[in-house]
Amino acid sequence: MHFIVLLGVPGAGKGTQARRLSATLALPHISSGDLFRENLKQGTRIGHEAQKYLSRGELVPDEITIEMIEERLGRLDGAEGAILDGYPRTARQADALENMAGGIVRAAVHVEVPIERLVERMSGRRVCREQGHVYHIVHNPPSEQGICDVDDSELYQREDDKPETVRHRLRVYEERTAPLIDYYRERGVLVSVNGDQPIEAVTEKILSSLEQVATR
Ligand code: ADP
Ligand code: AMP
């Protein structure tokens, strides 16, 4: 199994790019945030355990997160790998991924966006109830306001996209997740892409960077 890991601050565009890459590269998109939100909606044990962390913008403890991801990666239905969005977010999660039998991280793509863009990105983010499709009221609006283009479900604003929670999530990112940039640089699989350009341009840049990693 080979993985493409997307790194970057909350709101950098990881989910948006992961979905697009998933379609182009024919690899499943696995988002830990989406999986937690799905567990919350379904009222599972993991959902109950994760709830308070999500609403406060804290990381869910590693044991719970690793358990959930390993379970998901255990049923890839024959896919050769996956695009991971939002996982790993700690060194321990990265080690768990590295130690997974048969798994290798082919590339870690750091989507870089200046911090001053992020509150605007996250306050304009809207997500669909049914499948978590992501929009932005200005930069990537749905054709009909408040309705998902793909599955017609209602769009909502994430509770953790409030400015206070966003600021906290950025602090958590700096402390716990930013060190993974060096982690993957040391392993020779890091690529950095400017995420502060139109969505299509970011995707193009990621795809060409992935080709370079493949030939390194
Ligand atoms: P992440 O998964 O990194 O938290 P998202 O993919 O959910 O980020 O993107 C955050 C918000 O920014 C969403 O509303 C999305 O539509 C918007 N967005 C994503 N990429 C861009 C971009 N290149 N330019 C402008 N807005 C973007
Ligand atoms: P995201 O959708 O990636 O912005 O994630 C939303 C929330 O889910 C985060 O603020 C965390 O509370 C939780 N979460 C998602 N991925 C992880 C992870 N890899 N480790 C710990 N918590 C996570």
Coordinates of N, CA and C and ligand atoms in Angstrom, one line a residue:
M1 N 0.8 -1.2 0.0 CA 0.0 0.0 0.0 C 0.9 1.2 0.0
H2 N 0.5 2.2 -0.8 CA 1.3 3.4 -0.8 C 0.4 4.6 -0.5
F3 N 0.9 5.5 0.3 CA 0.1 6.7 0.7 C 0.6 8.0 0.2
I4 N -0.3 8.9 -0.1 CA 0.1 10.3 -0.3 C -0.6 11.0 0.9
V5 N 0.3 11.7 1.7 CA -0.1 12.4 2.9 C -0.2 13.9 2.5
L6 N -1.3 14.5 2.9 CA -1.5 15.9 2.8 C -1.2 16.6 4.1
L7 N -0.3 17.6 4.1 CA 0.0 18.3 5.3 C -0.3 19.8 5.1
G8 N -0.6 20.5 6.2 CA -0.9 21.9 6.1 C -1.8 22.3 7.2
V9 N -1.8 23.6 7.5 CA -2.6 24.2 8.5 C -4.1 23.9 8.2
P10 N -5.0 23.9 9.3 CA -6.4 23.8 9.0 C -6.8 24.9 8.0
G11 N -7.6 24.6 7.0 CA -8.0 25.6 6.0 C -7.1 25.7 4.9
A12 N -6.0 25.0 4.8 CA -5.0 25.1 3.7 C -5.6 24.6 2.4
G13 N -6.6 23.8 2.5 CA -7.2 23.2 1.3 C -6.9 21.7 1.1
K14 N -6.5 21.1 2.2 CA -6.2 19.6 2.1 C -7.3 18.8 1.6
G15 N -8.5 19.0 2.2 CA -9.7 18.2 1.8 C -10.1 18.5 0.3
T16 N -10.0 19.8 0.0 CA -10.4 20.2 -1.4 C -9.4 19.5 -2.4
Q17 N -8.2 19.5 -2.1 CA -7.2 18.9 -3.0 C -7.3 17.4 -3.0
A18 N -7.5 16.8 -1.8 CA -7.5 15.4 -1.7 C -8.6 14.8 -2.5
R19 N -9.8 15.4 -2.5 CA -10.9 15.0 -3.4 C -10.5 15.0 -4.8
R20 N -9.9 16.1 -5.3 CA -9.5 16.2 -6.7 C -8.5 15.2 -7.1
L21 N -7.5 15.0 -6.2 CA -6.4 14.1 -6.5 C -7.0 12.6 -6.5
S22 N -7.9 12.4 -5.6 CA -8.5 11.1 -5.6 C -9.2 10.7 -6.9
A23 N -9.8 11.7 -7.5 CA -10.5 11.4 -8.8 C -9.4 11.2 -9.9
T24 N -8.4 12.0 -9.9 CA -7.4 11.9 -10.9 C -6.5 10.7 -10.8
L25 N -6.1 10.4 -9.6 CA -5.2 9.3 -9.4 C -5.9 8.0 -9.1
A26 N -7.2 8.0 -9.0 CA -8.0 6.8 -8.7 C -7.5 6.1 -7.4
L27 N -7.3 6.9 -6.4 CA -7.0 6.4 -5.1 C -8.1 6.9 -4.1
P28 N -8.5 6.1 -3.1 CA -9.5 6.6 -2.2 C -9.0 7.8 -1.4
H29 N -9.9 8.6 -1.0 CA -9.6 9.8 -0.2 C -10.0 9.5 1.2
I30 N -9.1 9.5 2.1 CA -9.4 9.2 3.5 C -9.1 10.4 4.4
S31 N -10.2 10.9 4.9 CA -10.0 12.1 5.8 C -10.4 11.8 7.2
S32 N -9.4 11.9 8.1 CA -9.7 11.6 9.5 C -10.8 12.5 10.1
G33 N -10.8 13.8 9.7 CA -11.8 14.7 10.2 C -13.2 14.2 9.7
D34 N -13.3 13.8 8.4 CA -14.6 13.3 7.9 C -15.0 12.1 8.7
L35 N -14.0 11.2 8.9 CA -14.4 9.9 9.6 C -14.9 10.3 11.0
F36 N -14.2 11.2 11.7 CA -14.7 11.6 13.0 C -16.1 12.2 13.0
R37 N -16.4 13.0 12.0 CA -17.7 13.7 11.9 C -18.8 12.6 11.5
E38 N -18.4 11.6 10.7 CA -19.3 10.5 10.4 C -19.6 9.7 11.6
N39 N -18.6 9.4 12.4 CA -18.8 8.7 13.7 C -19.7 9.4 14.6
L40 N -19.5 10.8 14.7 CA -20.4 11.6 15.5 C -21.8 11.5 15.1
K41 N -22.0 11.6 13.8 CA -23.4 11.6 13.2 C -24.0 10.2 13.5
Q42 N -23.3 9.2 13.4 CA -23.8 7.8 13.6 C -23.9 7.5 15.1
G43 N -23.3 8.3 15.9 CA -23.4 8.0 17.4 C -22.6 6.8 17.8
T44 N -21.5 6.5 17.2 CA -20.7 5.3 17.5 C -19.9 5.6 18.8
R45 N -19.2 4.6 19.3 CA -18.3 4.8 20.5 C -17.2 5.8 20.2
I46 N -16.6 5.7 19.0 CA -15.6 6.6 18.6 C -16.1 8.0 18.5
G47 N -17.3 8.1 18.0 CA -18.0 9.4 17.9 C -18.1 10.1 19.3
H48 N -18.6 9.2 20.3 CA -18.8 9.8 21.6 C -17.4 10.2 22.2
E49 N -16.4 9.3 22.0 CA -15.1 9.6 22.6 C -14.5 10.9 22.0
A50 N -14.8 11.1 20.7 CA -14.1 12.2 20.0 C -14.8 13.6 20.1
Q51 N -16.1 13.5 20.4 CA -16.9 14.7 20.4 C -16.3 16.0 21.1
K52 N -15.9 15.8 22.3 CA -15.4 17.0 23.1 C -14.2 17.6 22.5
Y53 N -13.3 16.7 21.9 CA -12.1 17.2 21.3 C -12.4 18.0 20.0
L54 N -13.3 17.5 19.2 CA -13.6 18.2 18.0 C -14.2 19.6 18.3
S55 N -15.2 19.6 19.2 CA -15.8 20.9 19.4 C -14.9 21.9 20.0
R56 N -13.8 21.5 20.7 CA -12.9 22.4 21.3 C -11.7 22.7 20.3
G57 N -11.6 22.0 19.2 CA -10.5 22.2 18.3 C -9.2 21.6 18.8
E58 N -9.4 20.5 19.7 CA -8.2 19.8 20.2 C -8.0 18.6 19.3
L59 N -6.8 18.0 19.4 CA -6.7 16.7 18.7 C -7.3 15.6 19.5
V60 N -7.9 14.7 18.8 CA -8.4 13.5 19.5 C -7.2 12.6 19.9
P61 N -7.2 12.0 21.0 CA -6.1 11.2 21.5 C -5.6 10.2 20.4
D62 N -4.3 10.0 20.4 CA -3.7 9.1 19.4 C -4.3 7.7 19.3
E63 N -4.6 7.1 20.5 CA -5.0 5.7 20.5 C -6.3 5.6 19.7
I64 N -7.2 6.6 19.9 CA -8.5 6.5 19.3 C -8.4 6.8 17.8
T65 N -7.5 7.8 17.4 CA -7.4 8.2 16.0 C -6.7 7.0 15.2
I66 N -5.7 6.4 15.8 CA -4.9 5.4 15.1 C -5.8 4.2 14.9
E67 N -6.6 3.9 16.0 CA -7.6 2.7 15.9 C -8.5 3.0 14.7
M68 N -9.1 4.2 14.6 CA -10.0 4.5 13.6 C -9.4 4.4 12.2
I69 N -8.2 4.9 12.0 CA -7.6 4.9 10.7 C -7.2 3.5 10.3
E70 N -6.6 2.8 11.3 CA -6.2 1.4 10.9 C -7.4 0.6 10.5
E71 N -8.5 0.8 11.2 CA -9.7 0.1 10.8 C -10.1 0.4 9.3
R72 N -10.0 1.7 9.0 CA -10.4 2.2 7.7 C -9.4 1.7 6.6
L73 N -8.1 1.7 6.9 CA -7.1 1.2 6.0 C -7.2 -0.3 5.8
G74 N -7.8 -0.9 6.7 CA -8.0 -2.4 6.7 C -9.0 -2.8 5.6
R75 N -9.8 -1.8 5.2 CA -10.8 -2.2 4.2 C -10.8 -1.2 3.0
L76 N -9.7 -1.3 2.3 CA -9.5 -0.5 1.1 C -10.1 -1.1 -0.2
D77 N -10.6 -2.2 0.0 CA -11.3 -2.9 -1.1 C -10.4 -3.0 -2.4
G78 N -9.2 -3.4 -2.2 CA -8.4 -3.7 -3.3 C -7.6 -2.5 -3.9
A79 N -7.9 -1.3 -3.3 CA -7.1 -0.2 -3.8 C -5.6 -0.4 -3.4
E80 N -4.7 0.2 -4.2 CA -3.3 0.0 -4.0 C -2.8 1.0 -2.9
G81 N -3.6 2.0 -2.5 CA -3.1 2.9 -1.6 C -4.2 3.9 -1.3
A82 N -3.8 5.1 -0.8 CA -4.8 6.1 -0.4 C -4.2 7.4 -0.3
I83 N -5.1 8.4 -0.4 CA -4.7 9.8 -0.1 C -5.2 10.2 1.3
L84 N -4.3 10.5 2.1 CA -4.6 10.7 3.5 C -4.6 12.2 3.8
D85 N -5.8 12.7 4.3 CA -6.0 14.1 4.5 C -6.4 14.3 6.0
G86 N -5.4 15.0 6.7 CA -5.7 15.2 8.1 C -5.0 14.1 9.0
Y87 N -4.4 13.1 8.4 CA -3.7 12.1 9.2 C -2.4 11.8 8.4
P88 N -1.3 11.7 9.1 CA -1.1 11.9 10.6 C -1.0 13.3 11.0
R89 N -1.3 13.6 12.3 CA -1.2 14.9 12.8 C -0.3 15.0 14.0
T90 N 0.3 13.8 14.4 CA 1.3 13.8 15.5 C 2.4 12.8 15.1
A91 N 3.6 13.0 15.8 CA 4.7 12.1 15.4 C 4.3 10.6 15.7
R92 N 3.5 10.4 16.8 CA 3.1 9.0 17.1 C 2.2 8.5 16.0
Q93 N 1.3 9.3 15.4 CA 0.5 8.8 14.3 C 1.3 8.5 13.1
A94 N 2.3 9.3 12.8 CA 3.2 9.1 11.7 C 4.0 7.8 11.8
D95 N 4.5 7.6 13.1 CA 5.2 6.3 13.3 C 4.2 5.1 13.1
A96 N 3.0 5.3 13.6 CA 2.0 4.2 13.4 C 1.8 3.9 12.0
L97 N 1.8 4.9 11.2 CA 1.6 4.7 9.7 C 2.8 4.0 9.1
E98 N 4.0 4.4 9.5 CA 5.2 3.9 9.0 C 5.3 2.4 9.4
N99 N 4.8 2.0 10.6 CA 4.9 0.7 11.0 C 3.8 -0.3 10.6
M100 N 2.9 0.3 9.8 CA 1.8 -0.5 9.3 C 2.3 -1.5 8.3
A101 N 2.0 -2.7 8.4 CA 2.5 -3.7 7.5 C 2.2 -3.4 6.1
G102 N 3.3 -3.3 5.3 CA 3.1 -3.1 3.8 C 2.8 -1.7 3.4
G103 N 2.8 -0.8 4.3 CA 2.5 0.6 4.0 C 3.7 1.5 3.8
I104 N 3.8 2.3 2.7 CA 4.8 3.3 2.6 C 4.3 4.6 2.2
V105 N 4.8 5.7 2.8 CA 4.4 7.0 2.4 C 5.3 7.4 1.2
R106 N 4.6 7.5 0.0 CA 5.3 7.8 -1.2 C 5.6 9.3 -1.3
A107 N 4.7 10.1 -0.8 CA 4.9 11.6 -0.8 C 4.1 12.2 0.3
A108 N 4.7 13.3 0.9 CA 4.0 14.1 1.9 C 3.9 15.5 1.2
V109 N 2.7 15.9 0.9 CA 2.6 17.2 0.2 C 2.2 18.3 1.2
H110 N 3.1 19.3 1.4 CA 2.8 20.4 2.3 C 2.1 21.5 1.5
V111 N 0.8 21.7 1.8 CA 0.1 22.8 1.1 C 0.3 24.0 2.0
E112 N 1.0 25.0 1.4 CA 1.4 26.2 2.2 C 0.5 27.4 1.9
V113 N -0.1 27.9 3.0 CA -1.0 29.1 2.9 C -0.6 30.1 4.0
P114 N -0.5 31.3 3.7 CA -0.2 32.3 4.8 C -1.3 32.3 5.8
I115 N -0.9 32.4 7.1 CA -1.8 32.4 8.2 C -2.9 33.4 8.1
E116 N -2.6 34.6 7.5 CA -3.7 35.6 7.5 C -4.8 35.3 6.5
R117 N -4.7 34.3 5.7 CA -5.8 33.9 4.8 C -6.8 33.0 5.5
L118 N -6.3 32.4 6.6 CA -7.1 31.2 7.1 C -8.4 31.5 7.7
V119 N -8.5 32.6 8.5 CA -9.8 32.8 9.2 C -10.8 33.1 8.1
E120 N -10.5 33.8 7.0 CA -11.4 34.0 5.9 C -11.8 32.7 5.3
R121 N -10.8 31.9 5.0 CA -11.1 30.6 4.4 C -12.1 29.7 5.3
M122 N -11.8 29.7 6.5 CA -12.6 28.9 7.4 C -14.0 29.5 7.7
S123 N -14.0 30.8 7.8 CA -15.4 31.4 8.1 C -16.3 31.3 6.9
G124 N -15.7 31.1 5.7 CA -16.5 31.0 4.5 C -16.7 29.5 4.1
R125 N -16.1 28.6 4.8 CA -16.3 27.2 4.5 C -17.7 26.7 4.8
R126 N -18.2 25.9 3.9 CA -19.5 25.3 4.1 C -19.3 23.8 3.7
V127 N -20.0 22.9 4.4 CA -19.8 21.5 4.2 C -21.1 20.8 4.1
C128 N -21.2 19.8 3.2 CA -22.5 19.2 3.0 C -22.8 18.1 4.1
R129 N -24.0 18.0 4.5 CA -24.4 17.1 5.6 C -24.2 15.6 5.2
E130 N -24.5 15.3 3.9 CA -24.6 13.9 3.5 C -23.2 13.3 3.4
Q131 N -22.3 14.0 2.7 CA -21.0 13.3 2.4 C -19.8 14.2 2.7
G132 N -20.0 15.4 3.2 CA -18.8 16.2 3.6 C -18.2 17.0 2.4
H133 N -18.9 17.1 1.3 CA -18.3 17.9 0.2 C -18.1 19.4 0.7
V134 N -17.0 20.0 0.3 CA -16.5 21.2 0.8 C -16.7 22.4 -0.2
Y135 N -17.2 23.5 0.3 CA -17.4 24.7 -0.6 C -16.9 25.9 0.2
H136 N -16.8 27.0 -0.6 CA -16.5 28.3 0.1 C -17.5 29.3 -0.5
I137 N -18.1 30.1 0.4 CA -19.1 31.0 -0.1 C -18.6 32.0 -1.2
V138 N -17.3 32.3 -1.2 CA -16.8 33.2 -2.2 C -15.9 32.5 -3.2
H139 N -15.0 31.6 -2.7 CA -14.0 31.1 -3.6 C -14.4 29.8 -4.3
N140 N -15.4 29.2 -3.8 CA -15.8 27.9 -4.4 C -17.3 27.7 -4.1
P141 N -18.2 28.6 -4.6 CA -19.6 28.5 -4.1 C -20.4 27.4 -4.9
P142 N -21.4 26.8 -4.2 CA -22.2 25.9 -4.9 C -23.1 26.6 -5.9
S143 N -23.7 25.9 -6.9 CA -24.5 26.6 -7.9 C -25.7 27.1 -7.3
E144 N -26.3 26.4 -6.3 CA -27.5 26.9 -5.6 C -27.1 27.1 -4.1
Q145 N -27.3 28.4 -3.6 CA -26.8 28.7 -2.3 C -27.4 27.7 -1.2
G146 N -26.5 27.2 -0.4 CA -26.9 26.4 0.7 C -27.1 24.9 0.4
I147 N -26.9 24.5 -0.9 CA -27.3 23.1 -1.4 C -26.0 22.5 -2.0
C148 N -25.7 21.3 -1.7 CA -24.6 20.6 -2.3 C -24.8 20.3 -3.8
D149 N -23.9 20.6 -4.7 CA -24.0 20.3 -6.1 C -24.1 18.8 -6.3
V150 N -23.4 18.0 -5.5 CA -23.2 16.6 -5.8 C -24.4 15.8 -5.3
D151 N -24.9 16.0 -4.1 CA -25.9 15.2 -3.6 C -27.1 15.9 -3.0
D152 N -27.2 17.2 -3.3 CA -28.4 18.0 -3.0 C -28.6 18.2 -1.5
S153 N -27.7 17.7 -0.6 CA -28.0 17.9 0.8 C -27.6 19.3 1.2
E154 N -28.1 19.6 2.5 CA -27.9 21.0 3.0 C -26.4 21.2 3.3
L155 N -26.0 22.5 3.1 CA -24.7 22.9 3.5 C -24.7 23.5 4.9
Y156 N -23.7 23.2 5.7 CA -23.7 23.8 7.1 C -22.3 24.3 7.4
Q157 N -22.3 25.2 8.4 CA -21.0 25.7 8.8 C -20.5 24.9 10.0
R158 N -19.2 24.4 9.9 CA -18.7 23.6 11.0 C -18.6 24.4 12.3
E159 N -19.0 23.8 13.4 CA -18.9 24.4 14.7 C -17.5 24.9 15.0
D160 N -16.5 24.1 14.6 CA -15.1 24.4 14.9 C -14.5 25.4 14.0
D161 N -15.3 26.0 13.1 CA -14.8 27.0 12.2 C -15.1 28.4 12.7
K162 N -15.5 28.5 13.9 CA -15.7 29.8 14.6 C -14.3 30.4 14.8
P163 N -14.1 31.7 14.6 CA -12.7 32.3 14.7 C -12.0 31.9 16.0
E164 N -12.6 31.9 17.1 CA -11.8 31.5 18.4 C -11.3 30.1 18.3
T165 N -12.1 29.2 17.8 CA -11.7 27.8 17.7 C -10.6 27.7 16.6
V166 N -10.8 28.4 15.5 CA -9.8 28.4 14.5 C -8.4 28.8 15.0
R167 N -8.4 29.8 15.8 CA -7.1 30.3 16.4 C -6.5 29.2 17.2
H168 N -7.3 28.5 18.0 CA -6.8 27.5 18.9 C -6.3 26.3 18.0
R169 N -7.0 26.0 17.0 CA -6.6 24.9 16.1 C -5.2 25.2 15.4
L170 N -5.0 26.5 15.1 CA -3.7 26.8 14.5 C -2.6 26.7 15.5
R171 N -2.9 27.0 16.8 CA -1.8 26.8 17.8 C -1.5 25.3 18.0
V172 N -2.6 24.5 18.0 CA -2.4 23.0 18.1 C -1.6 22.5 16.9
Y173 N -1.9 23.0 15.7 CA -1.2 22.6 14.5 C 0.3 22.9 14.7
E174 N 0.6 24.2 15.1 CA 2.1 24.6 15.2 C 2.8 23.6 16.2
E175 N 2.1 23.3 17.3 CA 2.8 22.6 18.3 C 2.9 21.1 18.0
R176 N 1.8 20.5 17.5 CA 1.8 19.0 17.3 C 2.1 18.5 15.9
T177 N 1.6 19.3 14.9 CA 1.6 18.8 13.5 C 2.8 19.3 12.7
A178 N 3.1 20.6 12.9 CA 4.2 21.2 12.1 C 5.5 20.4 12.1
P179 N 5.8 19.8 13.2 CA 7.1 19.0 13.2 C 7.1 17.8 12.2
L180 N 5.9 17.5 11.7 CA 5.9 16.4 10.7 C 6.5 16.8 9.4
I181 N 6.6 18.1 9.2 CA 7.2 18.6 7.9 C 8.7 18.2 7.9
D182 N 9.4 18.3 9.0 CA 10.7 17.9 9.1 C 10.8 16.3 9.0
Y183 N 9.9 15.7 9.7 CA 9.8 14.3 9.8 C 9.8 13.7 8.3
Y184 N 9.0 14.3 7.5 CA 8.9 13.7 6.1 C 10.1 14.3 5.2
R185 N 10.6 15.5 5.5 CA 11.7 16.0 4.8 C 12.9 15.0 5.0
E186 N 13.1 14.6 6.3 CA 14.2 13.7 6.6 C 14.1 12.4 5.8
R187 N 12.9 12.0 5.5 CA 12.7 10.7 4.8 C 12.7 10.9 3.3
G188 N 12.9 12.2 2.9 CA 13.1 12.4 1.4 C 11.8 12.4 0.6
V189 N 10.7 12.5 1.3 CA 9.4 12.4 0.5 C 8.6 13.7 0.6
L190 N 9.2 14.8 1.2 CA 8.4 16.0 1.3 C 8.4 16.8 0.0
V191 N 7.2 17.3 -0.4 CA 7.1 18.3 -1.4 C 6.2 19.4 -0.9
S192 N 6.7 20.7 -1.2 CA 5.9 21.8 -0.7 C 5.3 22.5 -1.9
V193 N 4.0 22.9 -1.8 CA 3.3 23.5 -2.9 C 2.6 24.8 -2.3
N194 N 2.6 25.8 -3.2 CA 1.9 27.1 -2.8 C 0.4 26.9 -2.9
G195 N -0.2 26.9 -1.7 CA -1.7 26.7 -1.7 C -2.5 28.0 -1.8
D196 N -1.8 29.1 -2.0 CA -2.4 30.4 -2.1 C -2.6 30.8 -3.5
Q197 N -3.3 30.0 -4.3 CA -3.6 30.3 -5.7 C -4.9 29.5 -6.0
P198 N -5.5 29.7 -7.1 CA -6.8 29.1 -7.4 C -6.7 27.5 -7.3
I199 N -7.8 27.0 -6.9 CA -7.9 25.5 -6.5 C -7.3 24.7 -7.7
E200 N -7.6 25.0 -8.9 CA -7.2 24.1 -10.1 C -5.6 24.2 -10.2
A201 N -5.1 25.5 -9.9 CA -3.6 25.6 -10.1 C -2.9 24.9 -9.0
V202 N -3.5 24.8 -7.8 CA -2.8 24.0 -6.7 C -2.8 22.5 -7.1
T203 N -3.9 22.1 -7.6 CA -4.0 20.6 -8.1 C -2.9 20.3 -9.1
E204 N -2.8 21.2 -10.1 CA -1.8 21.0 -11.2 C -0.4 20.9 -10.6
K205 N -0.1 21.8 -9.6 CA 1.2 21.9 -9.0 C 1.5 20.6 -8.2
I206 N 0.5 20.1 -7.5 CA 0.7 18.9 -6.7 C 0.9 17.7 -7.7
L207 N 0.2 17.7 -8.7 CA 0.4 16.5 -9.7 C 1.8 16.5 -10.3
S208 N 2.3 17.7 -10.6 CA 3.6 17.8 -11.2 C 4.7 17.5 -10.2
S209 N 4.4 17.9 -8.9 CA 5.4 17.6 -7.9 C 5.4 16.1 -7.6
L210 N 4.3 15.5 -7.7 CA 4.3 14.0 -7.4 C 5.1 13.3 -8.4
E211 N 5.0 13.7 -9.7 CA 5.8 13.1 -10.7 C 7.3 13.2 -10.4
Q212 N 7.7 14.4 -9.9 CA 9.1 14.6 -9.5 C 9.5 13.6 -8.4
V213 N 8.7 13.5 -7.4 CA 9.0 12.6 -6.3 C 9.2 11.1 -6.9
A214 N 8.3 10.8 -7.8 CA 8.3 9.4 -8.3 C 9.7 9.1 -9.0
T215 N 10.3 10.2 -9.6 CA 11.5 9.9 -10.3 C 12.8 10.2 -9.5
R216 N 12.6 10.6 -8.3 CA 13.8 10.9 -7.4 C 14.7 9.7 -7.2
Ligands
ADP1 P1 -8.5 21.8 5.0 O1 -9.0 20.4 4.6 O2 -7.0 21.9 4.8 O3 -9.0 22.2 6.3 P2 -10.4 22.7 3.0 O4 -10.1 21.9 1.8 O5 -11.7 22.4 3.7 O6 -9.1 22.8 4.0 O7 -10.5 24.3 2.5 C1 -10.8 25.3 3.5 C2 -11.8 26.3 2.8 O8 -11.0 27.1 1.8 C3 -12.9 25.7 2.1 O9 -14.0 26.6 2.2 C4 -12.5 25.6 0.6 O10 -13.6 25.7 -0.3 C5 -11.6 26.9 0.5 N1 -10.4 26.7 -0.4 C6 -9.7 25.5 -0.6 N2 -8.7 25.7 -1.5 C7 -8.8 27.0 -1.8 C8 -8.0 27.9 -2.7 N3 -6.9 27.4 -3.4 N4 -8.3 29.2 -2.8 C9 -9.4 29.7 -2.1 N5 -10.2 28.9 -1.3 C10 -9.9 27.6 -1.1
AMP2 P1 -10.3 18.4 10.0 O1 -11.6 18.0 9.4 O2 -9.1 17.7 9.4 O3 -10.2 19.9 10.2 O4 -10.4 17.8 11.5 C1 -11.4 18.2 12.4 C2 -11.1 17.8 13.8 O5 -11.0 16.3 13.9 C3 -9.7 18.2 14.4 O6 -9.8 19.6 14.9 C4 -9.5 17.2 15.5 O7 -10.3 17.4 16.6 C5 -10.0 15.9 14.8 N1 -9.0 15.2 14.1 C6 -8.9 15.0 12.7 N2 -7.8 14.3 12.3 C7 -7.2 14.1 13.5 C8 -5.9 13.4 13.8 N3 -5.2 12.9 12.8 N4 -5.5 13.3 15.1 C9 -6.3 13.9 16.1 N5 -7.4 14.5 15.9 C10 -7.9 14.6 14.6

